[in-house]
Amino acid sequence: MSEHRRKSPQPQGGGRAAARRGQTGSSSGRRAAPRGATESPSDSYDSGGEERPFGSRAEARRAAQRHSGGAGRRRAADGAGQGGRGRGRGAVPPKKRIIDYPRAGKYGAIRWVPSWKLATGLVIGFFGSMMAVAGVAYALVGLPDVAKTAEAQNNVYYWADGTQMVATGGETNRQIIDYSRIPKEMRYAVISAENKTFENDRGVDPMGIGRALFNMAKGGQTQGGSTITQQYVKNAMLEDQSQTISRKFKELFVSIKVGANVDKEDIMAGYLNSAYYGRGAYGIQAAARTYFDKDAEDLNPSQCAFLAAVLKGATYYDPAGAESIDPSATPAANRERAETRWRWILGEMVKDGHLEESVRAKYPDFPPLQSPRSNAQLGGQVGYLVDLAKAYIVNNSEKTGITEKQLRDGGYEIHTTFDKKKVTQLEAAVKKVRKENIKAKERPKTDKHVQFGGASVDPATGAIKAIYGGVDATKHFTNNADQTGAQVGSTFKPFVLAAAMKWGVRDPDLEPTQAQDERIKVSPKSLYSGKNKLKIEDYDGTVWKDKDEKEWLQRNDGDESYNPPTFQIDLREAMRVSSNSAYVQLGMNVGLDKVRESAVDAGIKEGSLASANFPSFSIGTSDPSAIRMAGAYATFAASGKQNEPYSVDEITDKDGTVFTHENSAKAKQAFTAQVADNVTDVLKTVVDEGTGTAAKLSNRPVAGKTGTTDGNKSAWFVGYTPQLSTAISMYRLDDDESNKKREFLEMYGTGGQDKIHGASFPAEIWHDYMEQALKGTKVEQFPTPEPIGEVVNDVVVPTPTPTATETEEEEEPESPDPSPTKSEPSPSPTTSESCGAFGFGCEDDGGASTGETDTGGTDGGASPTSSESTEENGGNSRGNGNGGLFQGSSG
């Protein structure tokens, strides 16, 4: 371009262009120093890295675009960034989503935190959905019809041969009555006890339902509906009684609908007409007839309060007890629970203004009740048999698949193991002895309240073939075959012998400290002391003493010592004559823990065993049932194979077979055949020529043992052949359920005899029954036992010359000390130490305490200390029932 056409430079001092250039330079982020800012002559020129002012508007514009483009690129890189170019126009905004999660434009953990909009939407959506579901569910459920509730069928029970025993158990005992016929005291008793707000609430307790759902969700204990309306819905409509969340939801919706659409009077009447009161009674009218033999409208306030108490759970509040269902539901325990709740309900009725205090004062005593069984079909032994079968089914529901509620609803055919002929024969044998010997009217002080119990078990399978539960199931309500509380005495000794053969005893030739782990399995030929008032040594060799440091001395029946002057007696002979001293010391040498284990292995339930902390444990302070004793002896008869006693072979319903026992039967080898057969061989001696000769059968081998307890309060005979094991018990116990302090009574003079022994009436009943039960069956022999063990203590110990003091008549024993304890070894030798480990050849010390005594019967006996009785047996004032067949057990 030519020189003369170039524009003249702009003035440096001012003008709009200069101002514009200054702004442009400022916007570029670079600083241009104005002229005259310094005194340097070069201030008016570009120098030293200073940015030169833009020379034109175009240049300024380009500079601005460069600056803007850089910022845009940075924004684009920081944003969604994918495809955004950032060429001076900013980032491309992210694509919008229906649910912004994870959150766009957020980084790190905050991206995963829902926005308040999202959270609010979710809450609203959830509750909206729930309301929609609830609305549909509410619309679908119907109202219950009391007249159609729990339409049950009878259960049909069959004998082992397939013939029908009885049809019972269905809910036929029901009669619906109108609200006007229900006493207001009954309505108010239930309201005060269960739902004080019933007259004003809407039928549901949201908090109660919430607690139930929460507990079930976390796997805790289930809970039922807490209002009367919910209970009515549960009883009257829902066939499914399972404790599940789905059932709870269904119950909730039905309860809400009932509360909104049904009058309170109808709800109350429906509840009381559908509830179960125990004893097969459904509804208030059936309950009034069952417990008080009157119509519901005639019930007084006290009786109403009792029926309201039973609604809590008949198993635990019916004073008749339900030990076959739960061992803790004894008549005594149930009565105490029922009285406590009855009294509380009456008090609540007064407090709530539903009952005048003056009216309450008219009922100070618990109301008298009717017999638990009024069904003539369940008379005699049938009621006991049905109870036994029902208990087996319910207590083995994990195997049978049938709950108590399902069994009550009925519809099952139950094939039992009971042999009709054997049941009849056992009952006839008891009746014969009772008729000929027990004269309650002539000898009320000695012959009143006499009880017998009995059971027969098949050794090969464990099947219960027959029982004798009492005089009549409609009159005597405790099943004497299944639980008694009567101590078994010397019939426990075979378990001691089995333990000695299985585990062995401490080595008598070693010092006690060395013999702790050195055991010798004993032979029936092993020798022990049969001396009366024998000083008993513990497993470690220390002499047992009571809390007053008096020596524990074990007595034999009639204070008899065997085989003087050495007093040596082998274990076979000791079993034959039932020497207590020999078997108590044997038990100590084996270890009472091993004796206990032996009994459990044979089939005795642990809950029926007394404390194993005392020497007398070995001679029968425990109280198993007749069923369990027959089953345990059956283990010896089966050469050591233990089968759980059972009473149901098969159960069917309309759809086919529900349960068969053979699919769940599992025999275990409790003892080796060598041990079991040797025990049997020793017990044969008892029947052949010992205390059990009264039980001899014609041309059949019999093994068995007699048992009598101290104080003559119970007597037993338990014996077996290869085909059948049977136990018979006898005792005196007041069977009046209203008597809270039921105690075992002495049998001195009972039946016209000075003293009742296992060898007397029990052995006679056993003999008469077994002769008939085995008639026509093949005679089988017991296996020949293989020799076992070593002969312990086979060295005869010389006997010191008795002194004048030793020959004097022994004093009567002192009462057993309530809490005997073993003593520490004395530094100076005791009499027993100087006479040998087993006291051979030693006479009694003059003035020594008897410690633990046992007078027993001719077959020996058991005499627990009071501490033993109270520690584990509850004192046996009426029997703890722990010997029951099904208590805490599978069979």
CSV table of N, CA, C and O in Angstrom, one decimal, residues 168-269:
chain,number,residue,atom,x,y,z
A,168,THR,N,-63.5,-90.2,68.0
A,168,THR,CA,-63.6,-89.0,68.9
A,168,THR,C,-62.6,-88.0,68.4
A,168,THR,O,-61.7,-88.2,67.6
A,169,GLY,N,-62.6,-86.8,69.1
A,169,GLY,CA,-61.6,-85.8,68.9
A,169,GLY,C,-62.1,-84.7,68.0
A,169,GLY,O,-61.5,-83.6,68.0
A,170,GLY,N,-63.1,-84.9,67.1
A,170,GLY,CA,-63.6,-83.8,66.3
A,170,GLY,C,-64.4,-82.8,67.1
A,170,GLY,O,-64.8,-83.1,68.2
A,171,GLU,N,-64.6,-81.6,66.6
A,171,GLU,CA,-65.2,-80.5,67.4
A,171,GLU,C,-66.7,-80.7,67.3
A,171,GLU,O,-67.4,-79.8,66.8
A,172,THR,N,-67.2,-81.8,67.9
A,172,THR,CA,-68.7,-82.0,67.9
A,172,THR,C,-69.3,-81.3,69.1
A,172,THR,O,-70.5,-81.2,69.1
A,173,ASN,N,-68.5,-81.0,70.1
A,173,ASN,CA,-69.0,-80.4,71.3
A,173,ASN,C,-69.1,-78.9,71.2
A,173,ASN,O,-68.3,-78.1,71.7
A,174,ARG,N,-70.2,-78.5,70.4
A,174,ARG,CA,-70.3,-77.1,70.1
A,174,ARG,C,-71.8,-76.7,70.0
A,174,ARG,O,-72.6,-77.5,69.4
A,175,GLN,N,-72.2,-75.6,70.6
A,175,GLN,CA,-73.6,-75.2,70.4
A,175,GLN,C,-73.6,-73.6,70.5
A,175,GLN,O,-73.2,-73.0,71.5
A,176,ILE,N,-74.0,-73.0,69.4
A,176,ILE,CA,-73.9,-71.6,69.3
A,176,ILE,C,-75.2,-71.0,70.0
A,176,ILE,O,-76.3,-71.5,69.7
A,177,ILE,N,-75.0,-70.0,70.8
A,177,ILE,CA,-76.1,-69.3,71.5
A,177,ILE,C,-76.1,-67.9,71.2
A,177,ILE,O,-75.1,-67.3,70.8
A,178,ASP,N,-77.3,-67.3,71.4
A,178,ASP,CA,-77.5,-65.8,71.1
A,178,ASP,C,-76.8,-65.0,72.1
A,178,ASP,O,-76.6,-65.4,73.3
A,179,TYR,N,-76.5,-63.7,71.7
A,179,TYR,CA,-75.8,-62.8,72.6
A,179,TYR,C,-76.6,-62.6,73.9
A,179,TYR,O,-76.0,-62.5,75.0
A,180,SER,N,-77.9,-62.6,73.8
A,180,SER,CA,-78.7,-62.3,75.0
A,180,SER,C,-78.6,-63.4,76.0
A,180,SER,O,-78.9,-63.2,77.2
A,181,ARG,N,-78.1,-64.6,75.6
A,181,ARG,CA,-78.0,-65.7,76.6
A,181,ARG,C,-76.6,-65.8,77.2
A,181,ARG,O,-76.4,-66.7,78.0
A,182,ILE,N,-75.7,-64.9,76.8
A,182,ILE,CA,-74.4,-64.8,77.4
A,182,ILE,C,-74.4,-63.9,78.6
A,182,ILE,O,-74.7,-62.7,78.4
A,183,PRO,N,-74.1,-64.3,79.8
A,183,PRO,CA,-74.1,-63.4,80.9
A,183,PRO,C,-73.2,-62.2,80.7
A,183,PRO,O,-72.1,-62.3,80.1
A,184,LYS,N,-73.7,-61.1,81.2
A,184,LYS,CA,-72.9,-59.8,81.0
A,184,LYS,C,-71.6,-60.0,81.8
A,184,LYS,O,-70.5,-59.4,81.4
A,185,GLU,N,-71.6,-60.8,82.9
A,185,GLU,CA,-70.3,-61.0,83.6
A,185,GLU,C,-69.3,-61.7,82.8
A,185,GLU,O,-68.1,-61.5,82.9
A,186,MET,N,-69.7,-62.6,81.9
A,186,MET,CA,-68.8,-63.3,81.0
A,186,MET,C,-68.2,-62.3,80.0
A,186,MET,O,-67.0,-62.3,79.7
A,187,ARG,N,-69.1,-61.5,79.5
A,187,ARG,CA,-68.6,-60.5,78.5
A,187,ARG,C,-67.6,-59.5,79.1
A,187,ARG,O,-66.5,-59.3,78.6
A,188,TYR,N,-67.9,-59.1,80.3
A,188,TYR,CA,-67.0,-58.1,81.0
A,188,TYR,C,-65.8,-58.8,81.5
A,188,TYR,O,-64.7,-58.1,81.6
A,189,ALA,N,-65.8,-60.1,81.9
A,189,ALA,CA,-64.6,-60.8,82.3
A,189,ALA,C,-63.6,-60.8,81.2
A,189,ALA,O,-62.4,-60.6,81.4
A,190,VAL,N,-64.1,-61.1,80.0
A,190,VAL,CA,-63.2,-61.2,78.8
A,190,VAL,C,-62.7,-59.8,78.4
A,190,VAL,O,-61.5,-59.6,78.1
A,191,ILE,N,-63.6,-58.8,78.5
A,191,ILE,CA,-63.1,-57.4,78.2
A,191,ILE,C,-62.0,-57.0,79.2
A,191,ILE,O,-61.0,-56.5,78.8
A,192,SER,N,-62.2,-57.2,80.5
A,192,SER,CA,-61.3,-56.8,81.5
A,192,SER,C,-60.0,-57.6,81.3
A,192,SER,O,-58.9,-57.0,81.6
A,193,ALA,N,-60.1,-58.8,80.9
A,193,ALA,CA,-58.9,-59.7,80.8
A,193,ALA,C,-58.1,-59.5,79.5
A,193,ALA,O,-56.9,-59.6,79.5
A,194,GLU,N,-58.8,-59.2,78.4
A,194,GLU,CA,-58.1,-59.2,77.2
A,194,GLU,C,-58.1,-58.0,76.3
A,194,GLU,O,-57.3,-57.7,75.5
A,195,ASN,N,-59.2,-57.1,76.5
A,195,ASN,CA,-59.3,-56.0,75.6
A,195,ASN,C,-60.2,-54.9,76.3
A,195,ASN,O,-61.3,-54.8,76.0
A,196,LYS,N,-59.6,-54.1,77.1
A,196,LYS,CA,-60.3,-53.1,77.9
A,196,LYS,C,-61.0,-52.1,77.0
A,196,LYS,O,-62.0,-51.5,77.4
A,197,THR,N,-60.5,-51.8,75.8
A,197,THR,CA,-61.0,-50.8,74.9
A,197,THR,C,-62.0,-51.4,73.9
A,197,THR,O,-62.3,-50.7,72.9
A,198,PHE,N,-62.4,-52.6,74.1
A,198,PHE,CA,-63.2,-53.3,73.1
A,198,PHE,C,-64.4,-52.5,72.6
A,198,PHE,O,-64.7,-52.4,71.4
A,199,GLU,N,-65.2,-51.9,73.6
A,199,GLU,CA,-66.4,-51.3,73.3
A,199,GLU,C,-66.2,-50.0,72.4
A,199,GLU,O,-67.2,-49.5,71.8
A,200,ASN,N,-65.0,-49.5,72.4
A,200,ASN,CA,-64.7,-48.2,71.7
A,200,ASN,C,-63.7,-48.3,70.5
A,200,ASN,O,-63.6,-47.4,69.7
A,201,ASP,N,-63.0,-49.4,70.5
A,201,ASP,CA,-61.9,-49.5,69.5
A,201,ASP,C,-62.5,-49.9,68.1
A,201,ASP,O,-63.7,-50.2,68.0
A,202,ARG,N,-61.7,-49.8,67.1
A,202,ARG,CA,-62.1,-50.1,65.7
A,202,ARG,C,-61.8,-51.6,65.3
A,202,ARG,O,-61.8,-51.9,64.1
A,203,GLY,N,-61.4,-52.4,66.3
A,203,GLY,CA,-61.3,-53.8,66.0
A,203,GLY,C,-59.8,-54.2,65.8
A,203,GLY,O,-59.6,-55.4,65.8
A,204,VAL,N,-58.9,-53.3,65.6
A,204,VAL,CA,-57.5,-53.7,65.5
A,204,VAL,C,-56.6,-52.9,66.4
A,204,VAL,O,-57.0,-51.8,66.8
A,205,ASP,N,-55.5,-53.4,66.7
A,205,ASP,CA,-54.5,-52.7,67.5
A,205,ASP,C,-53.2,-52.6,66.6
A,205,ASP,O,-52.5,-53.6,66.5
A,206,PRO,N,-53.1,-51.5,65.9
A,206,PRO,CA,-51.9,-51.3,65.0
A,206,PRO,C,-50.6,-51.6,65.6
A,206,PRO,O,-49.7,-52.2,65.0
A,207,MET,N,-50.4,-51.2,66.9
A,207,MET,CA,-49.2,-51.4,67.6
A,207,MET,C,-49.0,-52.9,67.8
A,207,MET,O,-47.8,-53.4,67.6
A,208,GLY,N,-50.0,-53.6,68.2
A,208,GLY,CA,-49.9,-55.0,68.4
A,208,GLY,C,-49.5,-55.8,67.1
A,208,GLY,O,-48.7,-56.6,67.1
A,209,ILE,N,-50.2,-55.4,66.0
A,209,ILE,CA,-49.9,-56.0,64.7
A,209,ILE,C,-48.5,-55.7,64.3
A,209,ILE,O,-47.7,-56.6,63.9
A,210,GLY,N,-48.1,-54.4,64.6
A,210,GLY,CA,-46.7,-54.1,64.2
A,210,GLY,C,-45.7,-54.8,65.0
A,210,GLY,O,-44.7,-55.3,64.4
A,211,ARG,N,-45.9,-55.0,66.3
A,211,ARG,CA,-45.0,-55.8,67.1
A,211,ARG,C,-44.9,-57.3,66.6
A,211,ARG,O,-43.8,-57.9,66.5
A,212,ALA,N,-46.1,-57.8,66.2
A,212,ALA,CA,-46.1,-59.2,65.8
A,212,ALA,C,-45.3,-59.3,64.5
A,212,ALA,O,-44.5,-60.3,64.3
A,213,LEU,N,-45.6,-58.4,63.5
A,213,LEU,CA,-44.9,-58.5,62.2
A,213,LEU,C,-43.4,-58.3,62.4
A,213,LEU,O,-42.5,-59.0,61.8
A,214,PHE,N,-43.0,-57.4,63.3
A,214,PHE,CA,-41.6,-57.1,63.5
A,214,PHE,C,-40.9,-58.3,64.1
A,214,PHE,O,-39.8,-58.7,63.7
A,215,ASN,N,-41.6,-59.0,65.1
A,215,ASN,CA,-41.0,-60.1,65.7
A,215,ASN,C,-40.8,-61.3,64.7
A,215,ASN,O,-39.8,-62.0,64.7
A,216,MET,N,-41.8,-61.5,63.9
A,216,MET,CA,-41.7,-62.5,62.9
A,216,MET,C,-40.7,-62.2,61.9
A,216,MET,O,-39.9,-63.1,61.4
A,217,ALA,N,-40.6,-60.9,61.5
A,217,ALA,CA,-39.6,-60.6,60.5
A,217,ALA,C,-38.1,-60.8,61.0
A,217,ALA,O,-37.3,-61.2,60.2
A,218,LYS,N,-37.9,-60.6,62.2
A,218,LYS,CA,-36.6,-60.8,62.8
A,218,LYS,C,-36.4,-62.2,63.3
A,218,LYS,O,-35.4,-62.5,63.9
A,219,GLY,N,-37.4,-63.1,63.1
A,219,GLY,CA,-37.2,-64.5,63.5
A,219,GLY,C,-37.6,-64.7,64.9
A,219,GLY,O,-37.2,-65.8,65.5
A,220,GLY,N,-38.2,-63.8,65.6
A,220,GLY,CA,-38.5,-64.0,67.0
A,220,GLY,C,-39.8,-64.7,67.2
A,220,GLY,O,-40.4,-65.3,66.3
A,221,GLN,N,-40.3,-64.7,68.4
A,221,GLN,CA,-41.5,-65.4,68.8
A,221,GLN,C,-42.7,-64.7,68.2
A,221,GLN,O,-42.8,-63.5,68.1
A,222,THR,N,-43.6,-65.5,67.7
A,222,THR,CA,-44.8,-65.0,67.1
A,222,THR,C,-45.8,-64.5,68.1
A,222,THR,O,-45.8,-65.0,69.3
A,223,GLN,N,-46.7,-63.7,67.7
A,223,GLN,CA,-47.7,-63.1,68.6
A,223,GLN,C,-49.1,-63.2,67.9
A,223,GLN,O,-49.2,-63.1,66.7
A,224,GLY,N,-50.1,-63.3,68.7
A,224,GLY,CA,-51.5,-63.3,68.1
A,224,GLY,C,-52.0,-61.9,68.1
A,224,GLY,O,-51.5,-61.0,68.7
A,225,GLY,N,-53.3,-61.8,67.5
A,225,GLY,CA,-54.0,-60.5,67.6
A,225,GLY,C,-54.3,-60.2,69.0
A,225,GLY,O,-54.7,-61.0,69.8
A,226,SER,N,-54.3,-58.9,69.3
A,226,SER,CA,-54.4,-58.5,70.7
A,226,SER,C,-55.8,-58.1,71.1
A,226,SER,O,-56.2,-58.0,72.2
A,227,THR,N,-56.7,-57.8,70.1
A,227,THR,CA,-58.0,-57.4,70.4
A,227,THR,C,-59.0,-58.6,70.3
A,227,THR,O,-58.7,-59.6,69.7
A,228,ILE,N,-60.2,-58.4,70.9
A,228,ILE,CA,-61.2,-59.4,70.8
A,228,ILE,C,-61.6,-59.6,69.4
A,228,ILE,O,-61.9,-60.8,68.9
A,229,THR,N,-61.7,-58.6,68.6
A,229,THR,CA,-62.1,-58.7,67.2
A,229,THR,C,-61.1,-59.5,66.5
A,229,THR,O,-61.4,-60.4,65.7
A,230,GLN,N,-59.8,-59.3,66.7
A,230,GLN,CA,-58.8,-60.1,66.0
A,230,GLN,C,-58.8,-61.5,66.4
A,230,GLN,O,-58.6,-62.4,65.6
A,231,GLN,N,-59.0,-61.8,67.7
A,231,GLN,CA,-59.1,-63.1,68.1
A,231,GLN,C,-60.4,-63.8,67.5
A,231,GLN,O,-60.3,-65.0,67.2
A,232,TYR,N,-61.5,-63.1,67.4
A,232,TYR,CA,-62.7,-63.7,66.8
A,232,TYR,C,-62.4,-64.0,65.4
A,232,TYR,O,-62.8,-65.1,64.9
A,233,VAL,N,-61.7,-63.1,64.7
A,233,VAL,CA,-61.4,-63.4,63.2
A,233,VAL,C,-60.5,-64.6,63.1
A,233,VAL,O,-60.7,-65.5,62.3
A,234,LYS,N,-59.5,-64.7,64.0
A,234,LYS,CA,-58.6,-65.8,64.0
A,234,LYS,C,-59.4,-67.1,64.2
A,234,LYS,O,-59.1,-68.1,63.6
A,235,ASN,N,-60.3,-67.1,65.2
A,235,ASN,CA,-61.0,-68.4,65.5
A,235,ASN,C,-62.1,-68.7,64.5
A,235,ASN,O,-62.3,-69.9,64.2
A,236,ALA,N,-62.8,-67.7,64.0
A,236,ALA,CA,-64.0,-67.9,63.3
A,236,ALA,C,-63.8,-68.0,61.8
A,236,ALA,O,-64.7,-68.6,61.1
A,237,MET,N,-62.8,-67.4,61.2
A,237,MET,CA,-62.7,-67.4,59.8
A,237,MET,C,-61.5,-68.1,59.2
A,237,MET,O,-61.6,-68.8,58.2
A,238,LEU,N,-60.4,-67.7,59.7
A,238,LEU,CA,-59.1,-68.2,59.0
A,238,LEU,C,-58.9,-69.6,59.3
A,238,LEU,O,-58.6,-70.1,60.4
A,239,GLU,N,-58.9,-70.4,58.2
A,239,GLU,CA,-58.6,-71.8,58.3
A,239,GLU,C,-57.1,-72.1,58.6
A,239,GLU,O,-56.7,-73.0,59.3
A,240,ASP,N,-56.3,-71.2,58.0
A,240,ASP,CA,-54.9,-71.3,58.2
A,240,ASP,C,-54.5,-70.7,59.5
A,240,ASP,O,-54.6,-69.5,59.7
A,241,GLN,N,-54.0,-71.5,60.4
A,241,GLN,CA,-53.6,-71.0,61.7
A,241,GLN,C,-52.1,-70.8,61.9
A,241,GLN,O,-51.6,-70.7,63.0
A,242,SER,N,-51.4,-70.9,60.8
A,242,SER,CA,-49.9,-70.7,60.8
A,242,SER,C,-49.6,-69.3,61.2
A,242,SER,O,-50.3,-68.3,60.8
A,243,GLN,N,-48.5,-69.1,61.9
A,243,GLN,CA,-48.0,-67.8,62.3
A,243,GLN,C,-47.1,-67.3,61.3
A,243,GLN,O,-45.9,-67.3,61.4
A,244,THR,N,-47.6,-66.7,60.2
A,244,THR,CA,-46.9,-66.2,59.1
A,244,THR,C,-47.3,-64.7,58.9
A,244,THR,O,-48.4,-64.3,59.3
A,245,ILE,N,-46.4,-64.0,58.1
A,245,ILE,CA,-46.7,-62.6,57.8
A,245,ILE,C,-48.0,-62.5,56.9
A,245,ILE,O,-48.8,-61.6,57.1
A,246,SER,N,-48.1,-63.4,55.9
A,246,SER,CA,-49.2,-63.3,55.0
A,246,SER,C,-50.5,-63.6,55.8
A,246,SER,O,-51.5,-62.9,55.5
A,247,ARG,N,-50.5,-64.5,56.8
A,247,ARG,CA,-51.7,-64.7,57.5
A,247,ARG,C,-52.0,-63.5,58.4
A,247,ARG,O,-53.2,-63.2,58.6
A,248,LYS,N,-51.0,-62.9,58.9
A,248,LYS,CA,-51.2,-61.7,59.8
A,248,LYS,C,-51.9,-60.6,58.9
A,248,LYS,O,-52.8,-59.9,59.4
A,249,PHE,N,-51.4,-60.4,57.7
A,249,PHE,CA,-52.0,-59.4,56.8
A,249,PHE,C,-53.5,-59.7,56.5
A,249,PHE,O,-54.3,-58.8,56.6
A,250,LYS,N,-53.7,-61.0,56.3
A,250,LYS,CA,-55.1,-61.4,56.0
A,250,LYS,C,-56.0,-61.1,57.2
A,250,LYS,O,-57.1,-60.6,57.1
A,251,GLU,N,-55.5,-61.5,58.4
A,251,GLU,CA,-56.2,-61.3,59.6
A,251,GLU,C,-56.5,-59.8,59.8
A,251,GLU,O,-57.5,-59.4,60.3
A,252,LEU,N,-55.5,-59.0,59.5
A,252,LEU,CA,-55.6,-57.6,59.7
A,252,LEU,C,-56.7,-57.0,58.9
A,252,LEU,O,-57.6,-56.2,59.3
A,253,PHE,N,-56.8,-57.4,57.6
A,253,PHE,CA,-57.8,-56.8,56.7
A,253,PHE,C,-59.2,-57.3,57.1
A,253,PHE,O,-60.1,-56.5,57.1
A,254,VAL,N,-59.3,-58.6,57.5
A,254,VAL,CA,-60.6,-59.1,57.9
A,254,VAL,C,-61.0,-58.4,59.2
A,254,VAL,O,-62.2,-58.0,59.3
A,255,SER,N,-60.1,-58.2,60.1
A,255,SER,CA,-60.4,-57.5,61.4
A,255,SER,C,-60.9,-56.1,61.1
A,255,SER,O,-61.8,-55.6,61.8
A,256,ILE,N,-60.2,-55.4,60.2
A,256,ILE,CA,-60.6,-54.0,59.9
A,256,ILE,C,-62.0,-54.0,59.3
A,256,ILE,O,-62.9,-53.1,59.7
A,257,LYS,N,-62.3,-54.9,58.4
A,257,LYS,CA,-63.7,-55.0,57.8
A,257,LYS,C,-64.7,-55.4,58.8
A,257,LYS,O,-65.8,-54.8,58.9
A,258,VAL,N,-64.4,-56.3,59.7
A,258,VAL,CA,-65.3,-56.7,60.8
A,258,VAL,C,-65.6,-55.5,61.7
A,258,VAL,O,-66.7,-55.2,62.1
A,259,GLY,N,-64.5,-54.8,62.1
A,259,GLY,CA,-64.7,-53.7,63.0
A,259,GLY,C,-65.5,-52.6,62.4
A,259,GLY,O,-66.2,-51.9,63.1
A,260,ALA,N,-65.5,-52.4,61.1
A,260,ALA,CA,-66.3,-51.4,60.4
A,260,ALA,C,-67.7,-51.8,60.1
A,260,ALA,O,-68.5,-50.9,59.9
A,261,ASN,N,-67.9,-53.0,60.0
A,261,ASN,CA,-69.2,-53.5,59.5
A,261,ASN,C,-70.1,-54.4,60.4
A,261,ASN,O,-71.2,-54.6,60.1
A,262,VAL,N,-69.5,-54.8,61.5
A,262,VAL,CA,-70.2,-55.8,62.4
A,262,VAL,C,-70.4,-55.1,63.7
A,262,VAL,O,-69.4,-54.5,64.3
A,263,ASP,N,-71.6,-55.3,64.3
A,263,ASP,CA,-71.9,-54.7,65.6
A,263,ASP,C,-71.0,-55.4,66.7
A,263,ASP,O,-70.6,-56.5,66.6
A,264,LYS,N,-70.7,-54.6,67.7
A,264,LYS,CA,-69.9,-55.1,68.8
A,264,LYS,C,-70.5,-56.3,69.5
A,264,LYS,O,-69.8,-57.3,69.9
A,265,GLU,N,-71.8,-56.3,69.6
A,265,GLU,CA,-72.5,-57.4,70.2
A,265,GLU,C,-72.3,-58.7,69.4
A,265,GLU,O,-72.1,-59.8,70.0
A,266,ASP,N,-72.4,-58.6,68.1
A,266,ASP,CA,-72.2,-59.8,67.2
A,266,ASP,C,-70.7,-60.3,67.3
A,266,ASP,O,-70.4,-61.5,67.2
A,267,ILE,N,-69.8,-59.3,67.4
A,267,ILE,CA,-68.4,-59.7,67.5
A,267,ILE,C,-68.1,-60.5,68.8
A,267,ILE,O,-67.5,-61.5,68.8
A,268,MET,N,-68.7,-59.9,69.9
A,268,MET,CA,-68.5,-60.6,71.2
A,268,MET,C,-69.1,-62.0,71.2
A,268,MET,O,-68.5,-63.0,71.7
A,269,ALA,N,-70.3,-62.1,70.7
A,269,ALA,CA,-71.0,-63.4,70.7
A,269,ALA,C,-70.2,-64.3,69.8
A,269,ALA,O,-70.1,-65.5,70.1
